[in-house]
Coordinates of C-alpha atoms in Angstrom, one line a residue:
K1 CA 79.5 79.6 93.7
I2 CA 78.2 81.3 96.9
P3 CA 81.0 80.1 99.1
T4 CA 83.6 81.3 96.5
M5 CA 81.8 84.7 96.4
K6 CA 81.8 85.0 100.2
M7 CA 85.5 84.1 100.3
L8 CA 86.3 86.7 97.6
L9 CA 84.3 89.4 99.5
S10 CA 86.1 88.4 102.7
L11 CA 89.4 88.8 101.0
I12 CA 88.5 92.2 99.6
A13 CA 87.4 93.3 103.0
L14 CA 90.6 92.1 104.6
L15 CA 92.8 93.9 102.0
S16 CA 90.7 97.1 102.4
A17 CA 91.2 97.0 106.2
A18 CA 95.0 96.5 105.7
L19 CA 95.1 99.5 103.4
L20 CA 93.2 101.7 105.8
V21 CA 95.6 100.8 108.6
N22 CA 98.6 101.8 106.5
A23 CA 96.9 105.0 105.4
A24 CA 96.6 106.3 108.9
P25 CA 98.7 109.4 109.5
P26 CA 101.9 108.9 111.4
T27 CA 102.0 109.8 115.1
C28 CA 104.6 112.2 116.4
Y29 CA 106.3 109.2 118.1
S30 CA 106.3 107.1 114.9
R31 CA 107.7 110.0 112.9
V32 CA 110.5 110.7 115.4
L33 CA 111.3 107.0 115.6
S34 CA 111.5 106.5 111.8
L35 CA 113.4 109.7 111.2
S36 CA 116.0 108.8 113.9
K37 CA 116.5 105.4 112.4
E38 CA 116.9 107.0 108.9
I39 CA 119.5 109.4 110.3
T40 CA 121.4 106.7 112.1
E41 CA 121.5 104.5 109.0
S42 CA 122.5 107.5 106.7
F43 CA 125.3 108.3 109.2
K44 CA 126.6 104.7 109.1
E45 CA 126.5 104.7 105.2
L46 CA 128.3 108.0 105.2
Q47 CA 131.1 106.6 107.4
T48 CA 131.6 103.6 105.2
S49 CA 131.4 105.5 101.9
K50 CA 134.7 105.9 100.1
A51 CA 133.6 108.9 98.1
V52 CA 133.3 111.3 101.1
D53 CA 135.8 113.8 102.5
S54 CA 138.2 112.9 105.3
C55 CA 136.4 115.4 107.5
V56 CA 133.6 112.8 107.9
E57 CA 136.0 110.8 110.2
M58 CA 136.0 113.8 112.6
L59 CA 132.2 114.2 112.8
P60 CA 130.6 113.6 116.2
K61 CA 129.2 110.1 116.6
L62 CA 125.6 109.9 115.6
Y63 CA 123.9 107.1 117.3
L64 CA 120.3 108.2 118.2
D65 CA 118.0 106.8 120.8
I66 CA 114.9 109.0 121.1
H67 CA 114.2 107.6 124.5
N68 CA 117.4 109.1 125.9
Y69 CA 117.1 112.7 126.9
C70 CA 120.7 113.3 125.9
V71 CA 119.7 112.8 122.2
L72 CA 118.7 116.5 122.1
A73 CA 122.2 117.6 123.0
K74 CA 123.6 115.0 120.6
L75 CA 121.5 116.5 117.7
R76 CA 122.5 120.1 118.6
D77 CA 126.2 119.1 118.7
F78 CA 126.0 117.4 115.3
V79 CA 124.1 120.2 113.6
A80 CA 126.5 122.8 115.0
Y81 CA 129.7 120.9 114.0
P82 CA 131.6 123.5 112.0
R83 CA 133.4 121.2 109.5
C84 CA 132.3 119.4 106.4
E85 CA 130.0 122.1 105.0
R86 CA 131.2 121.4 101.5
V87 CA 130.3 117.7 101.7
L88 CA 126.7 117.4 100.3
E89 CA 125.9 114.2 102.2
V90 CA 126.9 115.8 105.5
S91 CA 124.8 118.9 104.8
E92 CA 121.8 116.7 104.0
L93 CA 122.3 114.7 107.2
K94 CA 122.6 117.9 109.2
E95 CA 119.3 119.1 107.8
K96 CA 117.6 115.8 108.7
A97 CA 119.1 116.1 112.2
R98 CA 117.9 119.7 112.5
S99 CA 114.4 118.6 111.4
L100 CA 114.3 115.8 114.0
Y101 CA 115.4 118.2 116.7
T102 CA 112.7 120.7 115.8
I103 CA 110.0 118.0 115.7
M104 CA 111.1 116.7 119.1
I105 CA 111.2 120.0 120.9
S106 CA 108.3 121.7 119.2
Y107 CA 105.6 119.5 117.7
C108 CA 106.1 116.3 119.7
R109 CA 107.3 117.8 123.0
R110 CA 104.3 116.4 125.0
D111 CA 104.1 113.1 123.2
L112 CA 107.6 111.9 124.0
A113 CA 108.7 110.1 127.1
F114 CA 112.4 110.0 127.9
L115 CA 113.3 106.8 129.7
T116 CA 116.9 107.7 130.5
D117 CA 119.4 110.5 130.5
D118 CA 122.5 108.4 130.1
C119 CA 124.7 110.4 127.7
N120 CA 127.4 107.8 127.6
A121 CA 124.9 105.3 126.1
L122 CA 124.8 107.5 123.0
E123 CA 128.6 107.5 122.7
S124 CA 129.1 103.7 123.1
P125 CA 125.7 102.1 122.3
V126 CA 125.1 98.5 123.3
L127 CA 123.8 96.9 120.2
P128 CA 121.2 94.1 120.5
P129 CA 122.6 90.6 119.9
I130 CA 122.3 89.3 116.4
E131 CA 119.8 86.4 116.3
P132 CA 121.0 83.3 114.6
S133 CA 119.3 82.5 111.3

């Protein structure tokens, strides 16, 4: 019975440690990274959605790389785009982009490191190769 009890206590300790790791508050970097991925995915879904207005086709491309300094200009351009105000999904996406921009220039300004300033990379991103399954 003692080895089983020790194993059970070890398992409880391991699960508790895993919960504590997940409970840690997000860093500025992790928040910016997750929000940029969320925005990029939402934009892809918006482009492929059949229910949205034709103005979506005219929206500026929105591929975000938070390590590229040009992402700040990309976010500004997207938020300032004058069309599609009446499309709810676009308004929501613009609000997320505005939040990301604010987080990057205000709250996380000192925590972010830009590795490049290649604006063309945000226009025609090189996607990583798909790994065979």
